């Protein structure tokens, strides 16, 4: 486990926190309207004239203004709530992380506000804005890739901001996760070591699931650097066993002598195993298969699935520990710490689906 502290002077463009909360007067000044017009727009946009409404809306977006719903004497207060944005509530990976966070925060009297972006960057911005409006103690978002609106909101947030499940070069405040490109590279090296040269990476909606896309890129680039072109198959639907089976057939159509498949997650890999069995393709003798996630069925399926264990619960626990330490330091009057990256790493779990090298 590695903790790397980033030099804040290199991150001026992505300041960790805004030093002052953007006010309604700031929005009014930028939009060249009165504060009462801004207030009216926030309560009822249709009541504001079509001439000035777009100016107010643009000023809100540019400044990252968040209305504080704890008005009056409570305006400077924080709730004991922590906003958490995940891509999908039904995703077992993120559920494990959230459960670990919740368990630790419960012991200290904090509650989670939970929302799902459904891999939609605009939806993520809406959730971030909504959570910030309730003056949370901290905000946790998934990944390091956000649209301009979310970037602005996170820069202006006057609370700790955590980006989880991914590491990047410029944290707003704190990142806890691992490199998804490194995951793809580890899978590539494993399959190459088995002797596989005709290989494919298959996934679903990887244009939206950017972490799966990073695993694909790491995988394909690793082979490309060795003069091998890896096939990439992207299903335009949600990840499922059915999508995994369809992706395997698409890969076999394009590369009939396919030797190995790396899947974007274990659910897709399960579909590959089912479809290989239906087609009479022996795994791993004819086709090696790997997944990502180490979901509970990965050890129980036949053959057991080689996969990546992403340490989802460790991510949740470390987020809680880091945030609690920061909040305690803040209560003691200490200066806010420098932006920091916590790399929890990952583990390749080699099982029967790639235990032996595939036949040439």
CSV table of C-alpha atoms in Angstrom, one decimal:
chain,number,residue,atom,x,y,z
A,1,UNK,CA,0.0,0.0,0.0
A,2,UNK,CA,1.6,3.3,-1.1
A,3,UNK,CA,0.7,6.8,0.0
A,4,UNK,CA,1.9,9.6,-2.3
A,5,UNK,CA,1.6,13.2,-1.4
A,6,UNK,CA,1.2,15.6,-4.4
A,7,UNK,CA,2.9,19.0,-4.4
A,8,UNK,CA,0.1,21.5,-4.2
A,9,UNK,CA,2.0,24.1,-6.3
A,10,UNK,CA,1.6,21.8,-9.3
A,11,UNK,CA,-2.1,21.7,-8.8
A,12,UNK,CA,-3.0,25.4,-8.9
A,13,UNK,CA,-5.4,24.8,-11.8
A,14,UNK,CA,-7.3,22.2,-9.7
A,15,UNK,CA,-7.3,23.8,-6.3
A,16,UNK,CA,-8.2,21.4,-3.5
A,17,UNK,CA,-10.8,23.6,-2.0
A,18,UNK,CA,-12.3,27.1,-2.6
A,19,UNK,CA,-11.2,29.5,0.1
A,20,UNK,CA,-14.5,31.3,0.1
A,21,UNK,CA,-18.0,30.1,-0.7
A,22,UNK,CA,-19.5,31.6,-3.8
A,23,UNK,CA,-22.5,33.7,-2.8
A,24,UNK,CA,-25.7,34.8,-4.4
A,25,UNK,CA,-24.2,38.3,-4.7
A,26,UNK,CA,-21.3,36.9,-6.7
A,27,UNK,CA,-23.8,35.3,-9.1
A,28,UNK,CA,-25.8,38.5,-9.3
A,29,UNK,CA,-22.6,40.6,-10.1
A,30,UNK,CA,-21.5,38.2,-12.8
A,31,UNK,CA,-24.9,38.0,-14.4
A,32,UNK,CA,-25.4,41.8,-14.0
A,33,UNK,CA,-28.7,41.4,-12.2
A,34,UNK,CA,-30.0,42.0,-8.7
A,35,UNK,CA,-29.6,39.4,-5.9
A,36,UNK,CA,-33.4,39.3,-5.7
A,37,UNK,CA,-33.5,38.2,-9.4
A,38,UNK,CA,-31.1,35.4,-8.6
A,39,UNK,CA,-33.1,34.3,-5.6
A,40,UNK,CA,-36.3,34.3,-7.8
A,41,UNK,CA,-34.5,32.2,-10.4
A,42,UNK,CA,-33.5,29.6,-7.9
A,43,UNK,CA,-37.1,29.4,-6.5
A,44,UNK,CA,-38.9,29.5,-9.9
A,45,UNK,CA,-36.8,29.9,-13.1
A,46,UNK,CA,-39.9,30.4,-15.2
A,47,UNK,CA,-40.8,33.5,-13.2
A,48,UNK,CA,-37.6,35.3,-14.4
A,49,UNK,CA,-37.6,37.0,-17.8
A,50,UNK,CA,-36.2,35.1,-20.8
A,51,UNK,CA,-33.7,37.9,-21.3
A,52,UNK,CA,-31.9,37.5,-17.9
A,53,UNK,CA,-32.6,33.9,-17.0
A,54,UNK,CA,-29.8,32.5,-19.3
A,55,UNK,CA,-27.3,35.0,-17.8
A,56,UNK,CA,-28.1,33.8,-14.3
A,57,UNK,CA,-28.0,30.2,-15.3
A,58,UNK,CA,-24.6,30.6,-16.9
A,59,UNK,CA,-23.2,32.5,-14.0
A,60,UNK,CA,-24.3,29.7,-11.6
A,61,UNK,CA,-22.5,27.2,-13.8
A,62,UNK,CA,-19.3,29.1,-14.3
A,63,UNK,CA,-19.0,30.1,-10.6
A,64,UNK,CA,-20.1,26.7,-9.3
A,65,UNK,CA,-22.6,28.3,-7.1
A,66,UNK,CA,-24.5,26.0,-4.7
A,67,UNK,CA,-27.5,27.4,-2.7
A,68,UNK,CA,-27.1,26.7,1.0
A,69,UNK,CA,-30.3,25.1,2.3
A,70,UNK,CA,-29.2,25.6,5.9
A,71,UNK,CA,-30.3,29.3,5.8
A,72,UNK,CA,-29.9,32.0,8.4
A,73,UNK,CA,-28.0,31.3,11.6
A,74,UNK,CA,-27.2,27.8,10.3
A,75,UNK,CA,-25.7,28.9,7.0
A,76,UNK,CA,-22.1,28.4,8.2
A,77,UNK,CA,-22.8,25.0,9.7
A,78,UNK,CA,-22.2,21.5,8.4
A,79,UNK,CA,-24.4,18.6,8.7
A,80,UNK,CA,-23.0,15.3,9.9
A,81,UNK,CA,-23.7,13.8,6.5
A,82,UNK,CA,-21.2,12.7,3.8
A,83,UNK,CA,-22.3,12.8,0.2
A,84,UNK,CA,-21.2,9.8,-1.9
A,85,UNK,CA,-21.7,9.5,-5.6
A,86,UNK,CA,-21.3,6.0,-7.2
A,87,UNK,CA,-21.9,5.0,-10.8
A,88,UNK,CA,-24.6,2.4,-9.9
A,89,UNK,CA,-26.3,1.3,-6.7
A,90,UNK,CA,-26.7,-2.3,-7.8
A,91,UNK,CA,-23.0,-2.7,-8.6
A,92,UNK,CA,-21.4,-5.1,-6.1
A,93,UNK,CA,-18.0,-3.5,-6.4
A,94,UNK,CA,-19.2,-0.1,-5.1
A,95,UNK,CA,-21.7,-1.6,-2.6
A,96,UNK,CA,-18.8,-3.2,-0.8
A,97,UNK,CA,-16.9,0.1,-0.7
A,98,UNK,CA,-20.0,2.0,0.6
A,99,UNK,CA,-20.6,-0.7,3.2
A,100,UNK,CA,-17.1,-0.4,4.6
A,101,UNK,CA,-17.4,3.4,4.7
A,102,UNK,CA,-20.8,3.3,6.4
A,103,UNK,CA,-19.6,0.9,9.0
A,104,UNK,CA,-16.7,3.1,10.0
A,105,UNK,CA,-18.6,6.4,9.8
A,106,UNK,CA,-21.5,5.0,11.9
A,107,UNK,CA,-19.1,4.5,14.8
A,108,UNK,CA,-18.4,8.3,14.7
A,109,UNK,CA,-21.9,9.6,14.2
A,110,UNK,CA,-21.8,10.3,10.5
A,111,UNK,CA,-24.4,9.3,7.9
A,112,UNK,CA,-24.0,8.8,4.1
A,113,UNK,CA,-26.0,10.6,1.4
A,114,UNK,CA,-25.9,8.2,-1.5
A,115,UNK,CA,-26.6,8.8,-5.2
A,116,UNK,CA,-26.0,7.0,-8.4
A,117,UNK,CA,-24.8,8.8,-11.6
A,118,UNK,CA,-25.6,5.8,-13.9
A,119,UNK,CA,-22.2,6.6,-15.6
A,120,UNK,CA,-23.7,9.9,-16.7
A,121,UNK,CA,-21.4,12.9,-16.2
A,122,UNK,CA,-24.3,15.4,-16.2
A,123,UNK,CA,-26.1,13.3,-13.6
A,124,UNK,CA,-22.9,13.3,-11.5
A,125,UNK,CA,-22.8,17.1,-11.6
A,126,UNK,CA,-26.5,17.3,-10.5
A,127,UNK,CA,-25.8,15.0,-7.6
A,128,UNK,CA,-22.7,16.9,-6.5
A,129,UNK,CA,-24.7,20.1,-6.6
A,130,UNK,CA,-27.6,18.6,-4.6
A,131,UNK,CA,-25.3,17.1,-1.9
A,132,UNK,CA,-23.3,20.3,-1.5
A,133,UNK,CA,-26.5,22.3,-1.0
A,134,UNK,CA,-27.0,20.5,2.2
A,135,UNK,CA,-23.6,21.5,3.6
A,136,UNK,CA,-22.2,18.0,4.1
A,137,UNK,CA,-19.1,17.3,6.1
A,138,UNK,CA,-17.3,15.8,3.1
A,139,UNK,CA,-18.0,14.7,-0.5
A,140,UNK,CA,-16.9,11.4,-2.1
A,141,UNK,CA,-17.1,10.9,-5.9
A,142,UNK,CA,-16.2,7.9,-8.0
A,143,UNK,CA,-13.3,8.3,-10.4
A,144,UNK,CA,-11.1,11.2,-11.6
A,145,UNK,CA,-12.9,12.1,-14.8
A,146,UNK,CA,-15.6,14.7,-14.5
A,147,UNK,CA,-17.3,17.2,-16.7
A,148,UNK,CA,-16.6,21.0,-16.5
A,149,UNK,CA,-19.6,21.6,-14.1
A,150,UNK,CA,-18.4,19.0,-11.6
A,151,UNK,CA,-14.9,20.3,-11.8
A,152,UNK,CA,-16.1,23.7,-10.9
A,153,UNK,CA,-18.2,22.5,-8.0
A,154,UNK,CA,-15.4,20.4,-6.6
A,155,UNK,CA,-12.9,23.3,-6.9
A,156,UNK,CA,-15.3,25.6,-5.0
A,157,UNK,CA,-16.3,23.1,-2.4
A,158,UNK,CA,-15.3,24.2,1.1
A,159,UNK,CA,-15.3,20.6,2.4
A,160,UNK,CA,-12.9,17.7,1.9
A,161,UNK,CA,-13.3,16.0,-1.5
A,162,UNK,CA,-12.4,12.4,-2.1
A,163,UNK,CA,-12.1,10.7,-5.6
A,164,UNK,CA,-12.3,7.0,-5.1
A,165,UNK,CA,-11.7,3.8,-7.1
A,166,UNK,CA,-9.1,5.4,-9.3
A,167,UNK,CA,-5.8,7.3,-9.0
A,168,UNK,CA,-4.7,10.2,-11.2
A,169,UNK,CA,-2.1,12.9,-11.4
A,170,UNK,CA,-4.0,15.9,-9.9
A,171,UNK,CA,-6.2,15.2,-6.9
A,172,UNK,CA,-8.6,17.9,-5.8
A,173,UNK,CA,-7.9,16.8,-2.3
A,174,UNK,CA,-7.7,13.1,-1.7
A,175,UNK,CA,-7.7,10.1,-4.0
A,176,UNK,CA,-8.1,6.5,-2.8
A,177,UNK,CA,-7.9,3.7,-5.4
A,178,UNK,CA,-5.5,2.1,-7.9
A,179,UNK,CA,-4.4,2.4,-11.5
A,180,UNK,CA,-6.9,0.7,-13.9
A,181,UNK,CA,-4.3,0.9,-16.7
A,182,UNK,CA,-2.0,-1.1,-14.5
A,183,UNK,CA,-4.8,-3.7,-14.1
A,184,UNK,CA,-5.0,-4.1,-17.8
A,185,UNK,CA,-1.2,-4.4,-18.1
A,186,UNK,CA,-1.2,-7.1,-15.3
A,187,UNK,CA,-3.8,-9.2,-17.1
A,188,UNK,CA,-2.0,-8.8,-20.4
A,189,UNK,CA,1.3,-9.9,-18.9
A,190,UNK,CA,-0.4,-12.9,-17.3
A,191,UNK,CA,-2.0,-14.1,-20.6
A,192,UNK,CA,1.1,-13.4,-22.5
A,193,UNK,CA,3.0,-15.6,-20.1
A,194,UNK,CA,0.6,-18.5,-20.9
A,195,UNK,CA,1.7,-18.2,-24.5
A,196,UNK,CA,-1.4,-16.4,-25.7
A,197,UNK,CA,-0.8,-14.2,-28.8
A,198,UNK,CA,-4.3,-14.1,-30.3
A,199,UNK,CA,-6.2,-12.3,-27.7
A,200,UNK,CA,-9.2,-10.0,-27.1
A,201,UNK,CA,-10.5,-7.6,-24.4
A,202,UNK,CA,-14.3,-7.5,-24.2
A,203,UNK,CA,-16.5,-5.1,-22.2
A,204,UNK,CA,-19.8,-3.2,-22.1
A,205,UNK,CA,-20.5,0.5,-22.5
A,206,UNK,CA,-16.8,1.3,-22.1
A,207,UNK,CA,-17.3,4.8,-23.5
A,208,UNK,CA,-19.3,5.5,-20.3
A,209,UNK,CA,-17.5,3.2,-17.9
A,210,UNK,CA,-14.2,5.0,-18.2
A,211,UNK,CA,-12.4,2.8,-15.7
A,212,UNK,CA,-13.2,-0.3,-17.8
A,213,UNK,CA,-11.9,1.7,-20.8
A,214,UNK,CA,-8.7,2.4,-19.0
A,215,UNK,CA,-8.3,-1.4,-18.3
A,216,UNK,CA,-8.9,-2.1,-22.0
A,217,UNK,CA,-6.3,0.6,-23.0
A,218,UNK,CA,-3.7,-0.7,-20.6
A,219,UNK,CA,-4.3,-4.3,-21.9
A,220,UNK,CA,-4.2,-3.4,-25.6
A,221,UNK,CA,-1.2,-1.0,-25.3
A,222,UNK,CA,0.8,-3.6,-23.4
A,223,UNK,CA,0.4,-6.1,-26.3
A,224,UNK,CA,0.9,-3.4,-28.9
A,225,UNK,CA,4.3,-2.5,-27.4
A,226,UNK,CA,5.3,-6.2,-28.1
A,227,UNK,CA,4.1,-6.2,-31.7
A,228,UNK,CA,0.7,-7.9,-31.0
A,229,UNK,CA,-2.6,-6.4,-31.9
A,230,UNK,CA,-5.3,-7.2,-29.3
A,231,UNK,CA,-8.9,-7.3,-30.4
A,232,UNK,CA,-11.3,-5.0,-28.5
A,233,UNK,CA,-15.0,-5.7,-28.4
A,234,UNK,CA,-17.4,-3.3,-26.8
A,235,UNK,CA,-21.1,-4.2,-26.2
A,236,UNK,CA,-23.4,-1.2,-26.3
A,237,UNK,CA,-25.5,-2.6,-23.4
A,238,UNK,CA,-25.2,-3.0,-19.7
A,239,UNK,CA,-22.7,-5.6,-18.5
A,240,UNK,CA,-24.4,-9.0,-18.1
A,241,UNK,CA,-23.7,-12.7,-18.8
A,242,UNK,CA,-25.8,-12.3,-22.0
A,243,UNK,CA,-23.6,-9.4,-23.1
A,244,UNK,CA,-20.5,-11.5,-22.3
A,245,UNK,CA,-21.7,-14.4,-24.4
A,246,UNK,CA,-22.5,-12.1,-27.3
A,247,UNK,CA,-19.1,-10.4,-27.0
A,248,UNK,CA,-17.3,-13.8,-27.2
A,249,UNK,CA,-19.2,-14.7,-30.4
A,250,UNK,CA,-18.2,-11.3,-31.9
A,251,UNK,CA,-14.6,-11.9,-30.9
A,252,UNK,CA,-14.6,-15.4,-32.5
A,253,UNK,CA,-16.2,-14.1,-35.7
A,254,UNK,CA,-13.3,-11.6,-36.0
A,255,UNK,CA,-10.6,-14.0,-34.7
A,256,UNK,CA,-11.6,-17.7,-35.0
A,257,UNK,CA,-8.3,-18.9,-33.5
A,258,UNK,CA,-8.8,-16.8,-30.4
A,259,UNK,CA,-6.6,-18.0,-27.5
A,260,UNK,CA,-7.5,-15.8,-24.6
A,261,UNK,CA,-10.1,-13.2,-23.5
A,262,UNK,CA,-9.8,-10.6,-20.8
A,263,UNK,CA,-13.2,-9.3,-19.7
A,264,UNK,CA,-14.0,-5.9,-18.3
A,265,UNK,CA,-15.6,-7.5,-15.2
A,266,UNK,CA,-16.6,-10.8,-13.7
A,267,UNK,CA,-20.2,-10.6,-14.9
A,268,UNK,CA,-19.0,-10.4,-18.5
A,269,UNK,CA,-16.5,-13.2,-17.9
A,270,UNK,CA,-19.3,-15.5,-16.5
A,271,UNK,CA,-21.2,-15.0,-19.8
A,272,UNK,CA,-18.0,-16.0,-21.7
A,273,UNK,CA,-17.7,-19.2,-19.6
A,274,UNK,CA,-21.3,-20.1,-20.3
A,275,UNK,CA,-21.0,-19.4,-24.0
A,276,UNK,CA,-17.7,-21.3,-24.3
A,277,UNK,CA,-19.4,-24.3,-22.7
A,278,UNK,CA,-22.3,-24.0,-25.1
A,279,UNK,CA,-20.0,-23.9,-28.1
A,280,UNK,CA,-17.9,-26.8,-26.8
A,281,UNK,CA,-14.8,-24.6,-26.3
A,282,UNK,CA,-12.6,-26.0,-23.5
A,283,UNK,CA,-11.5,-23.5,-20.9
A,284,UNK,CA,-8.6,-23.1,-20.3
A,285,UNK,CA,-7.1,-25.6,-22.8
A,286,UNK,CA,-8.6,-23.9,-25.8
A,287,UNK,CA,-9.4,-20.5,-24.4
A,288,UNK,CA,-8.1,-18.7,-21.3
A,289,UNK,CA,-10.5,-16.4,-19.6
A,290,UNK,CA,-10.0,-13.6,-17.0
A,291,UNK,CA,-12.3,-11.1,-15.3
A,292,UNK,CA,-12.2,-8.2,-12.9
A,293,UNK,CA,-13.8,-7.7,-9.5
A,294,UNK,CA,-13.4,-11.1,-7.7
A,295,UNK,CA,-17.1,-11.3,-7.1
A,296,UNK,CA,-18.3,-14.2,-4.9
A,297,UNK,CA,-19.2,-16.5,-7.8
A,298,UNK,CA,-15.7,-16.2,-9.3
A,299,UNK,CA,-14.4,-18.9,-7.0
A,300,UNK,CA,-17.5,-21.1,-7.2
A,301,UNK,CA,-18.0,-21.2,-11.0
A,302,UNK,CA,-16.6,-24.0,-13.1
A,303,UNK,CA,-13.9,-23.5,-14.0
A,304,UNK,CA,-13.1,-21.0,-11.2
A,305,UNK,CA,-12.4,-17.6,-12.7
A,306,UNK,CA,-9.0,-15.9,-12.8
A,307,UNK,CA,-9.7,-12.3,-11.9
A,308,UNK,CA,-8.5,-9.1,-10.2
A,309,UNK,CA,-9.3,-8.5,-6.6
A,310,UNK,CA,-9.7,-4.6,-6.4
A,311,UNK,CA,-9.8,-4.4,-2.5
A,312,UNK,CA,-13.2,-2.6,-2.6
A,313,UNK,CA,-13.6,-2.8,1.2
A,314,UNK,CA,-10.1,-1.5,1.8
A,315,UNK,CA,-10.9,1.6,-0.4
A,316,UNK,CA,-14.0,2.3,1.8
A,317,UNK,CA,-12.2,1.9,5.0
A,318,UNK,CA,-9.2,4.1,4.0
A,319,UNK,CA,-11.6,6.8,2.8
A,320,UNK,CA,-13.3,6.8,6.2
A,321,UNK,CA,-10.0,6.8,8.1
A,322,UNK,CA,-8.4,9.6,6.0
A,323,UNK,CA,-11.5,11.8,6.3
A,324,UNK,CA,-11.9,11.2,10.0
A,325,UNK,CA,-8.3,12.1,10.6
A,326,UNK,CA,-8.7,15.3,8.5
A,327,UNK,CA,-11.9,16.3,10.3
A,328,UNK,CA,-10.2,15.8,13.6
A,329,UNK,CA,-7.2,17.9,12.5
A,330,UNK,CA,-9.5,20.6,11.3
A,331,UNK,CA,-11.3,20.6,14.7
A,332,UNK,CA,-8.0,21.1,16.3
A,333,UNK,CA,-7.4,24.2,14.2
A,334,UNK,CA,-4.6,22.6,12.0
A,335,UNK,CA,-4.1,23.7,8.4
A,336,UNK,CA,-5.7,21.6,5.7
A,337,UNK,CA,-3.3,18.9,4.5
A,338,UNK,CA,-1.7,18.8,1.0
A,339,UNK,CA,-3.5,16.9,-1.7
A,340,UNK,CA,-2.8,13.2,-1.4
A,341,UNK,CA,-3.1,10.0,-3.3
A,342,UNK,CA,-3.6,6.6,-1.5
A,343,UNK,CA,-2.8,3.7,-3.8
A,344,UNK,CA,-4.4,0.5,-2.3
A,345,UNK,CA,-3.1,-1.6,-5.2
A,346,UNK,CA,-4.9,-4.8,-6.4
A,347,UNK,CA,-4.2,-8.5,-6.6
A,348,UNK,CA,-4.3,-10.9,-9.5
A,349,UNK,CA,-6.1,-14.1,-8.4
A,350,UNK,CA,-5.0,-16.9,-10.7
A,351,UNK,CA,-7.6,-19.7,-10.9
A,352,UNK,CA,-8.6,-22.6,-13.2
A,353,UNK,CA,-9.9,-20.5,-16.1
A,354,UNK,CA,-6.3,-19.6,-17.0
A,355,UNK,CA,-4.3,-22.2,-15.1
A,356,UNK,CA,-2.8,-23.8,-18.1
A,357,UNK,CA,-1.6,-22.2,-21.4
A,358,UNK,CA,-4.1,-22.3,-24.2
A,359,UNK,CA,-3.3,-24.6,-27.2
A,360,UNK,CA,-1.7,-23.0,-30.2
